[in-house]
């Protein structure tokens, strides 16, 4: 928003995060983001604070807090959203430039926006539900140049027109660039978000189910994905078979969606998502079982190198990371596991001092009985198989992301095991 020329105050209850952001240092890894942050902090267009009073004069209030999975259940935890709304409420009627807008970006169960709109109505502020579609690692690019913008607007046409006008002004460069902008009611906007993530998760589980078929028949899922992807109706993206989806969004969003469908009495509509979730879990089991079988039926006394801790490359986010889950299961079965990750490594070392974290793949692989590539970082795709072979005890690599060229690795003397390909 600051990069688009707006005057922005970022509020967070976490004082350490606010202090770090105020120094121009992001508390997460995203290529190119630190420069953009520093530039905007320096220009004075972007400030951070823990004090809600600092946003009293703002006209537009974005809510972008997390909605994690509740402990012990599937539903979304709305504590942070509700607390943000409650903290915002006393400050909503102070500004002078025109109508005040609250803009919801958090991923919420359908029906939440209507409740928030009611809560803020006495202040005269209007609510727009404006779901966020950015990918971690591409947050800036996806914000400045999104595929589409969705506005969930109030029912009353006059309020809807006013709210749309204010938000159009905020996004004026995007509107001028003719990025598709769809206006809907609140429920549709909320559903667009979870429907999109459910579709993406389904696509990944579909190709992972095909990987199971390929493994049973000796077929190659990478060729299969390419061949079906040539059909525009299917498309090539999000058809990479591997150890499945993780992160802070897809897994918890499909679960919260199923929980909400249950509350609405339409749980049958989403039972297929249960299958999407279990196909996803099975891929993690598959890697653990393949490694154990190949090591003679037990991990006891074995050394395993794990390349990757983040849930995907170009991110240091380890929330619901398939790589970390697999590493933890193998370590729980008695192996000595050494993990390396270009961005998440230092964070992992600080968070879990007893976990063995190496600085690079060659160090992690020293003496290993098997190497698992679980996050497809560029650094791992570019590894030198000959140099890595000199480091290990047994040259066997399980490529959990089909990121390497099997022929190159086999020619260098490795036993190569991919996902759903010979
Ligand atoms: C996802 C969506 O892609 C965004 O559009 C959405 O805005 C975001 O969630 C959100 O709800 O906030 P993100 O969690 O950053 O974005 O990650 P993705 O790039 O979608 O990847 C998710 C997982 O799927 C990763 O673990 C990745 O390794 C895995 N994946 C992705 C595959 O296993 N195969 C693929 O073909 C693609």
XYZ file of C-alpha atoms and ligand atoms in Angstrom:
459
model
C 0.000 0.000 0.000
C 2.841 2.392 0.825
C 4.518 1.481 -2.461
C 1.278 2.492 -4.212
C 1.719 5.930 -2.627
C -0.544 5.680 0.418
C 0.260 6.833 3.927
C 0.269 3.593 5.919
C 0.388 2.645 9.601
C 0.826 -1.055 10.394
C -0.535 -2.118 13.795
C 0.420 -5.340 15.528
C 0.098 -6.473 19.150
C 3.559 -8.101 18.888
C 6.002 -5.388 20.019
C 9.060 -7.300 18.760
C 7.597 -7.510 15.252
C 6.717 -3.822 15.280
C 10.243 -2.905 16.439
C 11.819 -5.029 13.714
C 9.543 -3.675 10.969
C 10.185 -0.109 12.147
C 13.906 -0.737 11.576
C 13.046 -1.908 8.060
C 13.701 -5.579 8.837
C 10.943 -8.060 7.908
C 10.281 -10.857 10.421
C 9.914 -13.321 7.505
C 11.785 -14.205 4.332
C 10.562 -12.988 0.964
C 12.933 -12.301 -1.933
C 13.178 -8.540 -2.560
C 10.913 -7.576 0.323
C 13.520 -6.069 2.688
C 14.510 -3.435 0.112
C 10.890 -2.426 -0.479
C 10.201 -2.263 3.251
C 13.302 -0.179 3.979
C 12.535 2.189 1.097
C 9.011 2.903 2.326
C 9.940 3.177 6.010
C 12.660 5.655 5.064
C 10.270 7.742 2.961
C 7.979 8.098 5.994
C 4.997 6.652 4.100
C 5.105 3.487 6.198
C 5.126 3.357 10.015
C 4.455 0.605 12.534
C 2.944 0.796 15.985
C 1.372 -1.254 18.773
C -0.999 1.578 19.674
C -4.437 1.493 18.042
C -4.779 5.232 18.720
C -2.208 5.701 15.916
C -4.790 4.694 13.339
C -7.521 7.004 14.565
C -7.075 9.329 11.578
C -6.974 6.647 8.920
C -9.846 6.389 6.499
C -9.357 2.760 5.469
C -8.588 -0.032 7.946
C -7.386 -3.363 6.581
C -7.742 -6.405 8.827
C -5.201 -9.062 7.842
C -4.733 -11.114 11.012
C -4.416 -14.899 11.064
C -7.247 -17.416 11.379
C -5.405 -20.600 12.395
C -6.991 -23.998 12.949
C -8.467 -24.290 16.481
C -6.689 -26.605 18.913
C -8.218 -30.058 18.723
C -10.639 -29.323 15.860
C -11.021 -28.331 12.217
C -12.732 -24.936 12.571
C -10.997 -21.577 12.097
C -10.021 -19.735 15.262
C -11.510 -16.236 14.996
C -9.946 -14.899 18.215
C -7.545 -12.579 16.374
C -10.164 -11.238 13.966
C -12.610 -10.532 16.792
C -9.943 -8.917 18.892
C -8.789 -6.720 15.970
C -12.375 -5.558 15.386
C -12.880 -4.847 19.113
C -9.649 -2.844 19.300
C -10.507 -0.926 16.133
C -14.048 -0.057 17.160
C -13.333 2.913 19.483
C -11.246 4.565 16.731
C -13.634 4.261 13.818
C -15.470 7.561 14.024
C -12.621 10.058 14.204
C -11.389 10.852 10.732
C -12.514 13.741 8.547
C -11.838 12.804 4.902
C -15.082 11.006 4.103
C -16.622 7.619 4.859
C -14.561 5.252 6.982
C -13.980 1.773 5.596
C -13.047 -1.461 7.303
C -11.630 -3.908 4.763
C -11.505 -7.594 5.702
C -8.623 -9.569 4.188
C -8.374 -12.482 6.627
C -9.625 -15.893 5.460
C -12.807 -16.456 7.476
C -15.743 -18.865 7.668
C -18.617 -17.664 5.475
C -20.955 -15.490 7.562
C -18.197 -13.717 9.523
C -18.316 -10.525 7.439
C -22.036 -10.018 8.042
C -21.430 -10.201 11.809
C -18.524 -7.733 11.639
C -20.617 -5.348 9.502
C -23.282 -5.367 12.236
C -20.692 -4.774 14.965
C -19.227 -1.696 13.274
C -22.560 -0.308 11.950
C -23.179 2.030 14.964
C -19.929 3.908 14.145
C -21.124 4.643 10.589
C -18.112 2.805 9.142
C -18.724 0.488 6.182
C -17.314 -3.002 5.654
C -15.905 -4.448 2.441
C -14.783 -8.094 2.299
C -11.750 -8.128 0.044
C -10.126 -11.583 0.123
C -6.398 -11.972 -0.276
C -4.975 -14.338 -2.886
C -1.245 -13.735 -2.490
C 1.289 -16.535 -2.325
C 4.045 -16.482 0.260
C 7.313 -15.584 -1.393
C 5.421 -13.515 -4.000
C 3.405 -11.301 -1.652
C 4.443 -7.979 -3.177
C 4.106 -9.110 -6.781
C 0.694 -10.679 -6.099
C -0.532 -7.569 -4.268
C 0.569 -5.049 -6.868
C -0.350 -7.207 -9.814
C -3.074 -9.677 -8.724
C -5.078 -11.927 -11.083
C -8.290 -10.342 -9.818
C -9.728 -8.223 -7.005
C -12.952 -9.186 -5.253
C -15.102 -6.751 -3.235
C -17.817 -8.202 -1.013
C -20.067 -5.154 -0.567
C -22.913 -4.136 1.782
C -26.461 -5.022 0.620
C -27.732 -1.460 0.599
C -26.868 -0.019 -2.869
C -25.963 3.435 -1.557
C -23.522 2.046 1.046
C -22.177 -0.380 -1.565
C -21.513 2.481 -4.007
C -19.801 4.601 -1.350
C -17.637 1.719 -0.128
C -16.677 0.732 -3.670
C -15.684 4.322 -4.478
C -13.325 4.547 -1.486
C -11.690 1.187 -2.204
C -11.390 1.907 -5.930
C -9.430 4.984 -4.954
C -7.094 2.909 -2.769
C -6.515 0.502 -5.662
C -6.579 3.115 -8.418
C -3.350 1.924 -10.097
C -4.691 -1.634 -10.190
C -8.032 -0.521 -11.596
C -6.236 1.592 -14.212
C -4.205 -1.492 -15.162
C -7.543 -3.209 -15.888
C -7.091 -5.966 -13.342
C -10.485 -7.710 -13.228
C -12.540 -6.411 -10.290
C -15.600 -8.382 -9.242
C -18.215 -6.993 -6.873
C -20.267 -9.489 -4.860
C -22.137 -9.801 -1.579
C -20.224 -10.644 1.600
C -20.921 -14.401 1.540
C -19.769 -14.822 -2.054
C -16.540 -12.925 -1.406
C -15.801 -15.075 1.653
C -16.554 -18.239 -0.332
C -14.427 -17.199 -3.334
C -11.358 -17.345 -1.117
C -11.932 -20.789 0.381
C -13.235 -22.173 -2.913
C -10.026 -21.061 -4.667
C -7.781 -22.647 -2.021
C -9.893 -25.829 -2.014
C -9.559 -26.077 -5.798
C -5.783 -25.651 -5.588
C -5.514 -28.282 -2.841
C -7.713 -30.622 -4.902
C -5.486 -30.184 -7.935
C -2.400 -31.128 -5.910
C -4.095 -34.148 -4.334
C -5.410 -35.205 -7.734
C -1.909 -35.392 -9.171
C -0.633 -37.081 -6.010
C -3.369 -39.714 -6.365
C -2.162 -40.221 -9.961
C 1.362 -40.628 -8.518
C 0.049 -43.570 -6.484
C -1.271 -45.126 -9.688
C 2.025 -44.445 -11.439
C 3.943 -46.087 -8.597
C 1.758 -49.195 -8.902
C 2.240 -49.427 -12.664
C 5.721 -48.078 -13.368
C 4.277 -45.027 -15.180
C 5.691 -41.495 -14.905
C 3.520 -38.852 -13.193
C 5.664 -35.938 -14.432
C 4.966 -36.930 -18.047
C 1.322 -37.582 -17.226
C 0.982 -34.091 -15.664
C 2.603 -32.472 -18.670
C 0.400 -34.336 -21.098
C -2.912 -33.586 -19.354
C -1.781 -30.004 -18.676
C -1.648 -29.248 -22.398
C -5.432 -29.276 -22.269
C -6.229 -25.638 -21.418
C -9.256 -26.740 -19.463
C -6.918 -28.571 -17.071
C -3.834 -26.330 -17.219
C -0.231 -27.115 -16.279
C 0.005 -25.256 -12.980
C -0.332 -26.894 -9.563
C 0.156 -30.373 -10.958
C 3.513 -31.076 -9.350
C 3.338 -34.403 -7.555
C 5.424 -34.727 -4.408
C 5.070 -34.812 -0.639
C 1.934 -32.674 -0.807
C 0.762 -29.264 0.294
C 1.555 -27.626 3.616
C 1.861 -24.117 5.002
C -0.401 -21.794 6.921
C -3.193 -21.718 4.307
C -4.262 -24.707 2.202
C -4.351 -27.394 4.956
C -6.226 -25.342 7.535
C -8.471 -23.638 4.964
C -9.889 -26.888 3.577
C -10.481 -28.130 7.126
C -12.188 -24.924 8.247
C -14.312 -25.030 5.087
C -15.443 -28.588 5.914
C -16.223 -27.534 9.501
C -18.278 -24.566 8.307
C -20.157 -26.702 5.764
C -21.053 -29.023 8.658
C -22.435 -26.102 10.681
C -24.480 -25.054 7.663
C -25.912 -28.561 7.272
C -24.240 -29.146 3.894
C -21.250 -31.214 4.970
C -21.894 -33.714 2.154
C -20.989 -31.009 -0.372
C -17.415 -31.061 0.909
C -16.766 -34.673 1.898
C -14.424 -34.887 -1.106
C -12.110 -32.479 0.742
C -11.641 -35.144 3.418
C -10.226 -37.337 0.650
C -8.051 -34.450 -0.606
C -6.659 -34.164 2.936
C -5.973 -37.888 3.323
C -4.295 -38.233 -0.090
C -2.077 -35.376 1.071
C -1.198 -37.170 4.335
C -0.527 -40.433 2.515
C 2.294 -38.816 0.504
C 4.148 -38.072 3.732
C 3.645 -41.678 4.912
C 4.878 -42.890 1.527
C 8.252 -41.150 1.891
C 8.742 -42.383 5.468
C 7.818 -45.961 4.469
C 10.005 -45.919 1.344
C 13.010 -44.707 3.342
C 12.453 -47.250 6.152
C 12.003 -50.158 3.726
C 15.152 -49.223 1.822
C 17.142 -49.045 5.046
C 16.256 -52.609 5.963
C 13.022 -52.044 7.898
C 14.262 -49.764 10.655
C 15.632 -46.263 11.181
C 17.496 -47.272 14.348
C 21.177 -46.369 14.075
C 20.724 -44.728 10.634
C 21.679 -41.255 9.580
C 19.211 -39.305 7.419
C 19.915 -35.964 5.712
C 16.835 -33.789 5.100
C 17.131 -31.026 2.506
C 14.399 -28.477 3.263
C 12.433 -27.382 6.315
C 10.172 -24.636 4.888
C 6.792 -25.707 3.466
C 7.938 -24.423 0.078
C 10.969 -22.664 -1.433
C 11.539 -18.896 -1.168
C 9.914 -18.918 2.251
C 11.114 -19.516 5.806
C 7.621 -20.525 6.922
C 7.592 -23.907 8.628
C 3.909 -23.993 9.567
C 2.473 -27.399 8.696
C 5.610 -28.143 6.695
C 5.526 -31.600 5.050
C 9.363 -31.612 5.192
C 9.518 -31.021 8.944
C 6.739 -33.507 9.613
C 8.603 -36.236 7.710
C 11.879 -35.316 9.475
C 10.156 -35.504 12.888
C 8.572 -38.902 12.169
C 11.902 -40.363 11.045
C 13.714 -38.946 14.024
C 10.925 -40.337 16.267
C 11.716 -43.799 14.849
C 15.318 -43.613 16.009
C 17.285 -42.108 13.088
C 19.785 -39.301 13.494
C 18.300 -36.588 11.285
C 20.260 -33.575 10.070
C 18.218 -30.811 8.381
C 19.336 -27.957 6.197
C 17.325 -25.097 4.672
C 18.677 -21.881 3.117
C 16.102 -19.590 4.780
C 14.362 -21.580 7.510
C 17.571 -23.200 8.874
C 18.599 -20.396 11.254
C 14.998 -20.032 12.482
C 14.755 -23.781 13.102
C 18.047 -23.802 14.999
C 16.826 -20.972 17.244
C 13.379 -22.523 17.817
C 14.542 -26.107 18.393
C 18.080 -26.160 19.802
C 18.118 -29.980 20.036
C 17.419 -30.436 16.288
C 20.544 -30.994 14.180
C 20.656 -28.155 11.641
C 23.487 -27.931 9.107
C 24.523 -24.862 7.122
C 24.396 -26.545 3.725
C 23.464 -29.785 1.989
C 27.024 -31.135 1.795
C 27.470 -30.779 5.571
C 23.997 -32.215 6.284
C 24.732 -35.240 4.090
C 28.013 -36.191 5.810
C 27.814 -39.928 6.574
C 24.110 -40.160 5.554
C 22.472 -43.496 4.737
C 19.796 -41.716 2.723
C 19.274 -38.109 1.574
C 15.704 -36.752 1.387
C 15.048 -33.711 -0.797
C 11.799 -32.328 0.649
C 11.696 -28.615 -0.308
C 12.716 -27.791 -3.867
C 15.061 -24.865 -3.215
C 17.156 -23.728 -6.185
C 20.270 -24.468 -4.103
C 19.245 -28.152 -3.910
C 18.349 -28.419 -7.598
C 21.856 -27.183 -8.367
C 23.692 -29.615 -6.062
C 26.733 -31.377 -7.479
C 25.870 -35.102 -7.282
C 29.528 -36.144 -7.381
C 30.531 -33.883 -4.491
C 27.474 -34.961 -2.480
C 28.290 -38.612 -3.139
C 31.727 -38.133 -1.573
C 30.032 -36.900 1.617
C 27.461 -39.670 2.175
C 27.769 -43.203 3.539
C 25.266 -44.576 0.990
C 24.446 -42.699 -2.253
C 20.624 -42.941 -2.144
C 18.431 -39.892 -2.671
C 14.650 -39.731 -2.309
C 13.497 -36.718 -4.309
C 10.215 -35.825 -2.594
C 9.544 -32.969 -5.045
C 10.687 -34.518 -8.341
C 13.106 -31.594 -8.508
C 16.174 -33.421 -9.844
C 17.021 -35.051 -13.153
C 17.040 -38.827 -12.456
C 19.495 -39.597 -15.293
C 22.111 -37.086 -14.078
C 21.980 -38.504 -10.560
C 22.027 -42.136 -11.631
C 24.935 -41.464 -13.989
C 26.809 -40.004 -11.020
C 26.392 -43.287 -9.133
C 23.281 -42.538 -7.058
C 20.226 -44.659 -6.429
C 17.485 -42.173 -7.324
C 13.891 -42.517 -6.033
C 11.332 -39.955 -7.199
C 7.611 -39.592 -6.481
C 5.395 -41.449 -8.983
C 8.145 -41.860 -11.522
C 10.523 -44.710 -12.249
C -1.739 -20.430 -1.047
C -2.440 -20.044 -2.378
O -1.659 -20.497 -3.473
C -2.624 -18.525 -2.462
O -3.329 -18.192 -3.654
C -3.424 -18.077 -1.242
O -3.611 -16.670 -1.236
C -2.663 -18.464 0.006
O -2.491 -19.898 0.039
C -3.454 -18.016 1.204
O -4.546 -18.554 1.433
O -3.065 -17.047 1.873
P 0.791 -20.419 -0.208
O 0.282 -21.048 1.059
O 1.764 -19.309 -0.121
O -0.448 -19.875 -1.094
O 1.503 -21.598 -1.006
P 1.310 -22.343 -2.406
O 2.255 -21.787 -3.391
O -0.122 -22.438 -2.765
O 1.813 -23.803 -2.011
C 1.115 -24.552 -1.016
C 1.716 -25.913 -0.863
O 1.404 -26.722 -1.986
C 3.236 -25.958 -0.722
O 3.574 -26.867 0.317
C 3.718 -26.465 -2.080
O 4.921 -27.185 -1.980
C 2.559 -27.386 -2.456
N 2.415 -27.601 -3.924
C 2.109 -26.563 -4.751
C 2.554 -28.895 -4.434
O 2.813 -29.857 -3.696
N 2.381 -29.077 -5.772
C 2.083 -28.065 -6.630
O 1.934 -28.326 -7.847
C 1.944 -26.782 -6.105
